[in-house]
Amino acid sequence: EKLQTLLKKKLGVSTIVSVAPPSNDDSAFTDKSERREVNTSIVKMSTIREGRGGLDESFVAVAPSRRTSLVTRGHYDPPLPVHVDGKFYGTLDEALSACEDILLRKRTPGIEQSFAQSLKLMKKNINEQSIGTNEAILALNHYLCVESESLLKEIFNKLERRECRKGFVLLAAGDVVDTVYLLVHGNFTANRYVREEMDMQWKHDLDNGVMVGLASMILRQRQLLTVRCVSNYAVVYALSRENYDTLVEESPRVAHILDLALAQTLSIDLRMMSNRLYT
């Protein structure tokens, strides 16, 4: 029940739909008094991109897990496989990973190089002031899986290049952020603190090319992790809430791209949560 609640909250599913209703045939049980419950979750994932194909209007179904009464059996039956795009996976973690792989295959290679060349940004001699520009274009296209050069340019033009030094905090845990950061150059860490004692509980090195703060800004939730620069010099590209609202209002296609990026972020969070629950 808790996992279903997390799925509905994290992935925006408001309704739980049964894919396999419970059987009323008592002959399937060795004990007539035995009762079974069927727990089912459905996550509908659709890509609304022109000419992309793939997961359009398809379903990712978490197969029903039959639970026998603890009074008669004393244990749980193993969960059934998870169905994703025509294939079955043994765990929810494997199914979410498959969803991410399918989304990544949608990206069109070469767009970022073409865009960079059209802006005359592909230069051999790069000084410190231009560090990160080419990397930002590559990272933005890879992270958002943009299908056309015009859309990539539209989003990139709304980003603001910022430089930061060691110790600078991009996002603070507990805040509702108003800026999303694309990490481009330098080293960054994400820390989780115990609220009562403010002692560091968890630390993770972040890779360049990822966006941080997306879920907090779009969903207006409190930031769970503190993101900090740990290198002497770093470059990030910032998308403010104002520019995000402008993009969404002016271009529904860009809005869908950002929604997919948010779904990918939430799926990673869900995988991490499931690993902590079942390990």
Short mmCIF file of N, CA and C in Angstrom, two decimals, residues 112-256:
data_model
loop_
_atom_site.label_atom_id
_atom_site.label_comp_id
_atom_site.label_asym_id
_atom_site.label_seq_id
_atom_site.Cartn_x
_atom_site.Cartn_y
_atom_site.Cartn_z
N GLU A 112 23.28 18.40 -31.53
CA GLU A 112 24.02 19.37 -30.74
C GLU A 112 25.24 19.91 -31.50
N GLN A 113 25.92 19.03 -32.30
CA GLN A 113 27.06 19.51 -33.08
C GLN A 113 26.60 20.50 -34.15
N SER A 114 25.49 20.20 -34.81
CA SER A 114 24.97 21.10 -35.84
C SER A 114 24.60 22.45 -35.25
N PHE A 115 23.95 22.42 -34.09
CA PHE A 115 23.55 23.67 -33.44
C PHE A 115 24.77 24.47 -33.03
N ALA A 116 25.77 23.80 -32.47
CA ALA A 116 26.98 24.49 -32.04
C ALA A 116 27.70 25.12 -33.22
N GLN A 117 27.74 24.42 -34.34
CA GLN A 117 28.40 24.96 -35.52
C GLN A 117 27.63 26.15 -36.07
N SER A 118 26.30 26.07 -36.03
CA SER A 118 25.51 27.19 -36.55
C SER A 118 25.70 28.44 -35.72
N LEU A 119 26.02 28.27 -34.43
CA LEU A 119 26.27 29.42 -33.56
C LEU A 119 27.76 29.78 -33.51
N LYS A 120 28.56 29.06 -34.29
CA LYS A 120 30.01 29.28 -34.35
C LYS A 120 30.66 29.13 -32.96
N LEU A 121 30.23 28.05 -32.27
CA LEU A 121 30.76 27.82 -30.93
C LEU A 121 31.81 26.72 -30.90
N MET A 122 31.95 25.95 -31.97
CA MET A 122 32.92 24.86 -31.99
C MET A 122 34.30 25.43 -32.36
N LYS A 123 35.03 25.88 -31.37
CA LYS A 123 36.34 26.48 -31.57
C LYS A 123 37.42 25.61 -30.93
N LYS A 124 38.57 25.56 -31.54
CA LYS A 124 39.67 24.77 -30.99
C LYS A 124 40.30 25.46 -29.80
N ASN A 125 40.47 26.75 -29.87
CA ASN A 125 41.09 27.49 -28.78
C ASN A 125 40.01 28.12 -27.91
N ILE A 126 39.85 27.57 -26.72
CA ILE A 126 38.80 28.03 -25.82
C ILE A 126 39.44 28.63 -24.58
N ASN A 127 39.10 29.87 -24.27
CA ASN A 127 39.62 30.48 -23.06
C ASN A 127 38.68 30.18 -21.90
N GLU A 128 39.05 30.64 -20.71
CA GLU A 128 38.27 30.32 -19.51
C GLU A 128 36.86 30.87 -19.57
N GLN A 129 36.66 31.99 -20.24
CA GLN A 129 35.35 32.61 -20.29
C GLN A 129 34.35 31.79 -21.10
N SER A 130 34.85 30.95 -22.02
CA SER A 130 33.94 30.17 -22.86
C SER A 130 33.92 28.69 -22.48
N ILE A 131 34.62 28.33 -21.40
CA ILE A 131 34.60 26.94 -20.94
C ILE A 131 33.16 26.53 -20.61
N GLY A 132 32.74 25.42 -21.11
CA GLY A 132 31.43 24.89 -20.77
C GLY A 132 30.36 25.13 -21.81
N THR A 133 30.58 26.01 -22.79
CA THR A 133 29.53 26.30 -23.76
C THR A 133 29.21 25.07 -24.61
N ASN A 134 30.24 24.48 -25.21
CA ASN A 134 30.03 23.29 -26.03
C ASN A 134 29.52 22.13 -25.18
N GLU A 135 30.11 22.00 -23.98
CA GLU A 135 29.68 20.93 -23.08
C GLU A 135 28.21 21.10 -22.70
N ALA A 136 27.78 22.35 -22.53
CA ALA A 136 26.39 22.61 -22.16
C ALA A 136 25.43 22.18 -23.27
N ILE A 137 25.80 22.46 -24.51
CA ILE A 137 24.95 22.07 -25.64
C ILE A 137 24.84 20.55 -25.72
N LEU A 138 25.99 19.87 -25.58
CA LEU A 138 25.99 18.41 -25.62
C LEU A 138 25.15 17.83 -24.48
N ALA A 139 25.37 18.36 -23.28
CA ALA A 139 24.67 17.84 -22.10
C ALA A 139 23.17 18.10 -22.18
N LEU A 140 22.80 19.28 -22.65
CA LEU A 140 21.38 19.63 -22.73
C LEU A 140 20.64 18.70 -23.68
N ASN A 141 21.24 18.44 -24.83
CA ASN A 141 20.59 17.56 -25.79
C ASN A 141 20.51 16.13 -25.28
N HIS A 142 21.59 15.68 -24.63
CA HIS A 142 21.61 14.31 -24.13
C HIS A 142 20.62 14.11 -22.99
N TYR A 143 20.52 15.11 -22.12
CA TYR A 143 19.66 14.97 -20.95
C TYR A 143 18.18 15.09 -21.31
N LEU A 144 17.86 16.00 -22.23
CA LEU A 144 16.46 16.24 -22.58
C LEU A 144 16.00 15.45 -23.80
N CYS A 145 16.94 14.81 -24.52
CA CYS A 145 16.59 14.03 -25.72
C CYS A 145 15.80 14.89 -26.71
N VAL A 146 16.34 16.07 -27.04
CA VAL A 146 15.65 17.01 -27.95
C VAL A 146 15.72 16.47 -29.38
N GLU A 147 14.57 16.54 -30.10
CA GLU A 147 14.53 15.91 -31.42
C GLU A 147 14.83 16.85 -32.57
N SER A 148 14.95 18.15 -32.34
CA SER A 148 15.23 19.07 -33.45
C SER A 148 16.15 20.19 -32.99
N GLU A 149 16.88 20.73 -33.95
CA GLU A 149 17.83 21.80 -33.64
C GLU A 149 17.10 23.06 -33.17
N SER A 150 15.94 23.33 -33.74
CA SER A 150 15.21 24.55 -33.36
C SER A 150 14.75 24.49 -31.90
N LEU A 151 14.29 23.31 -31.46
CA LEU A 151 13.87 23.17 -30.06
C LEU A 151 15.06 23.27 -29.12
N LEU A 152 16.18 22.66 -29.52
CA LEU A 152 17.39 22.74 -28.70
C LEU A 152 17.83 24.19 -28.54
N LYS A 153 17.80 24.95 -29.63
CA LYS A 153 18.18 26.35 -29.58
C LYS A 153 17.21 27.15 -28.72
N GLU A 154 15.92 26.83 -28.82
CA GLU A 154 14.90 27.54 -28.05
C GLU A 154 15.13 27.38 -26.55
N ILE A 155 15.46 26.16 -26.13
CA ILE A 155 15.70 25.91 -24.71
C ILE A 155 17.03 26.51 -24.27
N PHE A 156 18.07 26.31 -25.08
CA PHE A 156 19.40 26.78 -24.71
C PHE A 156 19.44 28.30 -24.53
N ASN A 157 18.69 29.01 -25.36
CA ASN A 157 18.69 30.47 -25.27
C ASN A 157 18.07 30.99 -23.97
N LYS A 158 17.32 30.14 -23.28
CA LYS A 158 16.72 30.53 -22.00
C LYS A 158 17.63 30.22 -20.81
N LEU A 159 18.76 29.57 -21.06
CA LEU A 159 19.69 29.24 -19.99
C LEU A 159 20.69 30.37 -19.77
N GLU A 160 21.05 30.57 -18.54
CA GLU A 160 22.01 31.62 -18.18
C GLU A 160 23.30 30.98 -17.67
N ARG A 161 24.41 31.34 -18.28
CA ARG A 161 25.71 30.79 -17.88
C ARG A 161 26.18 31.44 -16.58
N ARG A 162 26.57 30.60 -15.61
CA ARG A 162 27.07 31.11 -14.34
C ARG A 162 28.34 30.38 -13.94
N GLU A 163 29.22 31.11 -13.28
CA GLU A 163 30.46 30.53 -12.77
C GLU A 163 30.38 30.49 -11.24
N CYS A 164 30.94 29.45 -10.66
CA CYS A 164 30.93 29.34 -9.20
C CYS A 164 32.25 28.78 -8.71
N ARG A 165 32.54 29.04 -7.45
CA ARG A 165 33.79 28.62 -6.82
C ARG A 165 33.54 27.59 -5.74
N LYS A 166 34.61 27.07 -5.21
CA LYS A 166 34.54 26.02 -4.20
C LYS A 166 33.75 26.50 -2.98
N GLY A 167 32.82 25.66 -2.53
CA GLY A 167 32.00 25.97 -1.37
C GLY A 167 30.67 26.62 -1.70
N PHE A 168 30.47 27.05 -2.95
CA PHE A 168 29.21 27.71 -3.31
C PHE A 168 28.07 26.69 -3.31
N VAL A 169 26.97 27.04 -2.66
CA VAL A 169 25.80 26.15 -2.57
C VAL A 169 24.80 26.53 -3.66
N LEU A 170 24.57 25.60 -4.58
CA LEU A 170 23.60 25.83 -5.65
C LEU A 170 22.18 25.64 -5.14
N LEU A 171 21.96 24.54 -4.41
CA LEU A 171 20.65 24.22 -3.87
C LEU A 171 20.81 23.84 -2.40
N ALA A 172 19.92 24.32 -1.57
CA ALA A 172 19.97 24.02 -0.14
C ALA A 172 18.80 23.13 0.25
N ALA A 173 19.07 22.08 1.01
CA ALA A 173 18.02 21.17 1.46
C ALA A 173 16.98 21.93 2.28
N GLY A 174 15.72 21.65 2.02
CA GLY A 174 14.64 22.30 2.75
C GLY A 174 14.03 23.48 2.03
N ASP A 175 14.71 24.00 1.00
CA ASP A 175 14.20 25.15 0.25
C ASP A 175 13.36 24.69 -0.94
N VAL A 176 12.39 25.51 -1.33
CA VAL A 176 11.68 25.32 -2.59
C VAL A 176 12.41 26.18 -3.61
N VAL A 177 13.17 25.56 -4.48
CA VAL A 177 14.09 26.29 -5.35
C VAL A 177 13.33 26.99 -6.48
N ASP A 178 13.93 28.04 -7.01
CA ASP A 178 13.35 28.76 -8.14
C ASP A 178 14.27 28.74 -9.35
N THR A 179 15.31 27.88 -9.31
CA THR A 179 16.25 27.78 -10.42
C THR A 179 16.71 26.33 -10.57
N VAL A 180 16.75 25.87 -11.81
CA VAL A 180 17.29 24.55 -12.14
C VAL A 180 18.69 24.74 -12.71
N TYR A 181 19.63 23.89 -12.31
CA TYR A 181 21.01 24.02 -12.77
C TYR A 181 21.42 22.81 -13.60
N LEU A 182 22.01 23.11 -14.77
CA LEU A 182 22.63 22.08 -15.59
C LEU A 182 24.12 22.09 -15.27
N LEU A 183 24.62 21.01 -14.66
CA LEU A 183 26.02 20.93 -14.27
C LEU A 183 26.87 20.64 -15.50
N VAL A 184 27.82 21.52 -15.78
CA VAL A 184 28.57 21.43 -17.03
C VAL A 184 30.05 21.19 -16.81
N HIS A 185 30.68 21.98 -15.95
CA HIS A 185 32.14 21.89 -15.77
C HIS A 185 32.47 22.05 -14.29
N GLY A 186 33.35 21.18 -13.79
CA GLY A 186 33.73 21.24 -12.39
C GLY A 186 33.24 20.03 -11.61
N ASN A 187 33.40 20.08 -10.29
CA ASN A 187 33.00 18.98 -9.42
C ASN A 187 31.92 19.44 -8.45
N PHE A 188 30.92 18.59 -8.26
CA PHE A 188 29.79 18.92 -7.39
C PHE A 188 29.43 17.71 -6.55
N THR A 189 28.89 17.97 -5.35
CA THR A 189 28.42 16.89 -4.48
C THR A 189 27.00 17.19 -4.02
N ALA A 190 26.28 16.12 -3.72
CA ALA A 190 24.94 16.23 -3.13
C ALA A 190 25.01 15.64 -1.73
N ASN A 191 24.59 16.40 -0.74
CA ASN A 191 24.64 15.96 0.65
C ASN A 191 23.24 15.90 1.24
N ARG A 192 23.04 14.91 2.08
CA ARG A 192 21.78 14.82 2.82
C ARG A 192 22.10 14.94 4.31
N TYR A 193 21.32 15.77 4.99
CA TYR A 193 21.59 16.04 6.40
C TYR A 193 20.43 15.56 7.27
N VAL A 194 20.78 15.17 8.51
CA VAL A 194 19.77 14.89 9.52
C VAL A 194 19.27 16.22 10.05
N ARG A 195 17.97 16.48 9.93
CA ARG A 195 17.43 17.81 10.24
C ARG A 195 17.70 18.21 11.69
N GLU A 196 17.55 17.25 12.62
CA GLU A 196 17.69 17.59 14.03
C GLU A 196 19.12 18.01 14.38
N GLU A 197 20.10 17.29 13.82
CA GLU A 197 21.49 17.52 14.21
C GLU A 197 22.29 18.23 13.13
N MET A 198 21.74 18.26 11.90
CA MET A 198 22.43 18.86 10.75
C MET A 198 23.80 18.23 10.53
N ASP A 199 23.89 16.94 10.83
CA ASP A 199 25.11 16.19 10.54
C ASP A 199 24.96 15.53 9.18
N MET A 200 26.07 15.46 8.45
CA MET A 200 26.01 14.87 7.13
C MET A 200 25.70 13.37 7.25
N GLN A 201 24.64 12.94 6.58
CA GLN A 201 24.21 11.55 6.65
C GLN A 201 24.56 10.80 5.37
N TRP A 202 24.62 11.50 4.26
CA TRP A 202 24.79 10.83 2.97
C TRP A 202 25.46 11.80 2.01
N LYS A 203 26.43 11.32 1.22
CA LYS A 203 27.15 12.17 0.29
C LYS A 203 27.31 11.43 -1.03
N HIS A 204 27.12 12.18 -2.13
CA HIS A 204 27.20 11.56 -3.44
C HIS A 204 27.83 12.56 -4.42
N ASP A 205 28.80 12.09 -5.19
CA ASP A 205 29.42 12.92 -6.23
C ASP A 205 28.51 12.95 -7.45
N LEU A 206 28.25 14.15 -7.96
CA LEU A 206 27.36 14.32 -9.11
C LEU A 206 28.17 14.37 -10.40
N ASP A 207 27.64 13.77 -11.43
CA ASP A 207 28.28 13.80 -12.74
C ASP A 207 27.87 15.06 -13.49
N ASN A 208 28.78 15.58 -14.30
CA ASN A 208 28.42 16.70 -15.17
C ASN A 208 27.44 16.21 -16.24
N GLY A 209 26.57 17.11 -16.67
CA GLY A 209 25.59 16.74 -17.68
C GLY A 209 24.21 16.44 -17.13
N VAL A 210 24.04 16.58 -15.81
CA VAL A 210 22.72 16.34 -15.22
C VAL A 210 22.11 17.65 -14.75
N MET A 211 20.79 17.67 -14.64
CA MET A 211 20.07 18.82 -14.11
C MET A 211 19.69 18.54 -12.66
N VAL A 212 19.87 19.54 -11.81
CA VAL A 212 19.51 19.40 -10.40
C VAL A 212 18.48 20.46 -10.04
N GLY A 213 17.53 20.07 -9.19
CA GLY A 213 16.49 20.99 -8.75
C GLY A 213 15.24 20.98 -9.60
N LEU A 214 15.18 20.09 -10.60
CA LEU A 214 14.05 20.08 -11.54
C LEU A 214 12.74 19.73 -10.83
N ALA A 215 12.76 18.67 -10.04
CA ALA A 215 11.53 18.24 -9.35
C ALA A 215 11.07 19.29 -8.34
N SER A 216 12.01 19.87 -7.62
CA SER A 216 11.66 20.86 -6.60
C SER A 216 11.01 22.09 -7.23
N MET A 217 11.55 22.55 -8.36
CA MET A 217 11.01 23.76 -8.98
C MET A 217 9.67 23.51 -9.66
N ILE A 218 9.58 22.43 -10.44
CA ILE A 218 8.35 22.19 -11.20
C ILE A 218 7.20 21.77 -10.28
N LEU A 219 7.49 20.88 -9.34
CA LEU A 219 6.45 20.37 -8.44
C LEU A 219 6.29 21.24 -7.20
N ARG A 220 7.16 22.24 -7.05
CA ARG A 220 7.13 23.14 -5.88
C ARG A 220 7.23 22.36 -4.57
N GLN A 221 8.19 21.42 -4.56
CA GLN A 221 8.46 20.64 -3.36
C GLN A 221 9.77 21.11 -2.74
N ARG A 222 9.94 20.80 -1.48
CA ARG A 222 11.17 21.16 -0.79
C ARG A 222 12.33 20.31 -1.31
N GLN A 223 13.47 20.96 -1.50
CA GLN A 223 14.66 20.28 -1.95
C GLN A 223 15.16 19.32 -0.87
N LEU A 224 15.43 18.06 -1.26
CA LEU A 224 15.85 17.06 -0.29
C LEU A 224 17.36 17.05 -0.06
N LEU A 225 18.13 17.49 -1.06
CA LEU A 225 19.59 17.42 -0.98
C LEU A 225 20.21 18.80 -1.14
N THR A 226 21.36 18.98 -0.52
CA THR A 226 22.15 20.20 -0.70
C THR A 226 23.20 19.94 -1.77
N VAL A 227 23.18 20.73 -2.83
CA VAL A 227 24.14 20.59 -3.93
C VAL A 227 25.18 21.69 -3.80
N ARG A 228 26.45 21.27 -3.76
CA ARG A 228 27.53 22.21 -3.49
C ARG A 228 28.67 22.02 -4.49
N CYS A 229 29.31 23.13 -4.86
CA CYS A 229 30.50 23.09 -5.71
C CYS A 229 31.71 22.76 -4.85
N VAL A 230 32.54 21.79 -5.29
CA VAL A 230 33.71 21.39 -4.50
C VAL A 230 35.00 21.56 -5.28
N SER A 231 34.95 22.19 -6.45
CA SER A 231 36.16 22.46 -7.23
C SER A 231 36.45 23.96 -7.21
N ASN A 232 37.68 24.31 -7.52
CA ASN A 232 38.08 25.72 -7.47
C ASN A 232 37.34 26.57 -8.51
N TYR A 233 36.96 25.94 -9.62
CA TYR A 233 36.25 26.68 -10.67
C TYR A 233 35.23 25.75 -11.30
N ALA A 234 34.03 26.23 -11.50
CA ALA A 234 32.98 25.41 -12.10
C ALA A 234 32.05 26.28 -12.93
N VAL A 235 31.37 25.64 -13.88
CA VAL A 235 30.42 26.33 -14.76
C VAL A 235 29.10 25.57 -14.74
N VAL A 236 28.03 26.31 -14.55
CA VAL A 236 26.68 25.74 -14.63
C VAL A 236 25.83 26.62 -15.53
N TYR A 237 24.76 26.05 -16.06
CA TYR A 237 23.78 26.82 -16.83
C TYR A 237 22.46 26.77 -16.09
N ALA A 238 21.89 27.94 -15.82
CA ALA A 238 20.72 28.04 -14.95
C ALA A 238 19.45 28.34 -15.76
N LEU A 239 18.38 27.65 -15.40
CA LEU A 239 17.05 27.91 -15.95
C LEU A 239 16.17 28.42 -14.82
N SER A 240 15.83 29.70 -14.86
CA SER A 240 15.02 30.29 -13.79
C SER A 240 13.56 29.90 -13.95
N ARG A 241 12.80 30.05 -12.87
CA ARG A 241 11.37 29.74 -12.93
C ARG A 241 10.66 30.64 -13.95
N GLU A 242 11.09 31.90 -14.04
CA GLU A 242 10.48 32.82 -15.00
C GLU A 242 10.69 32.34 -16.43
N ASN A 243 11.93 31.95 -16.75
CA ASN A 243 12.21 31.46 -18.10
C ASN A 243 11.53 30.12 -18.37
N TYR A 244 11.43 29.28 -17.34
CA TYR A 244 10.73 28.01 -17.49
C TYR A 244 9.26 28.25 -17.83
N ASP A 245 8.61 29.16 -17.09
CA ASP A 245 7.21 29.47 -17.35
C ASP A 245 7.02 30.01 -18.76
N THR A 246 7.97 30.83 -19.21
CA THR A 246 7.89 31.38 -20.57
C THR A 246 7.98 30.28 -21.62
N LEU A 247 8.92 29.35 -21.43
CA LEU A 247 9.08 28.24 -22.36
C LEU A 247 7.81 27.40 -22.44
N VAL A 248 7.24 27.09 -21.30
CA VAL A 248 6.04 26.25 -21.25
C VAL A 248 4.86 26.93 -21.92
N GLU A 249 4.72 28.24 -21.71
CA GLU A 249 3.60 28.97 -22.30
C GLU A 249 3.75 29.13 -23.81
N GLU A 250 4.97 29.34 -24.27
CA GLU A 250 5.20 29.61 -25.69
C GLU A 250 5.28 28.35 -26.53
N SER A 251 5.71 27.24 -25.94
CA SER A 251 5.93 26.03 -26.74
C SER A 251 5.47 24.78 -25.98
N PRO A 252 4.31 24.22 -26.36
CA PRO A 252 3.87 22.97 -25.73
C PRO A 252 4.85 21.83 -25.95
N ARG A 253 5.55 21.83 -27.10
CA ARG A 253 6.51 20.75 -27.37
C ARG A 253 7.66 20.80 -26.38
N VAL A 254 8.13 22.00 -26.06
CA VAL A 254 9.18 22.13 -25.05
C VAL A 254 8.66 21.69 -23.69
N ALA A 255 7.41 22.00 -23.40
CA ALA A 255 6.82 21.59 -22.12
C ALA A 255 6.82 20.08 -21.99
N HIS A 256 6.51 19.37 -23.08
CA HIS A 256 6.51 17.91 -23.05
C HIS A 256 7.93 17.38 -22.81
#
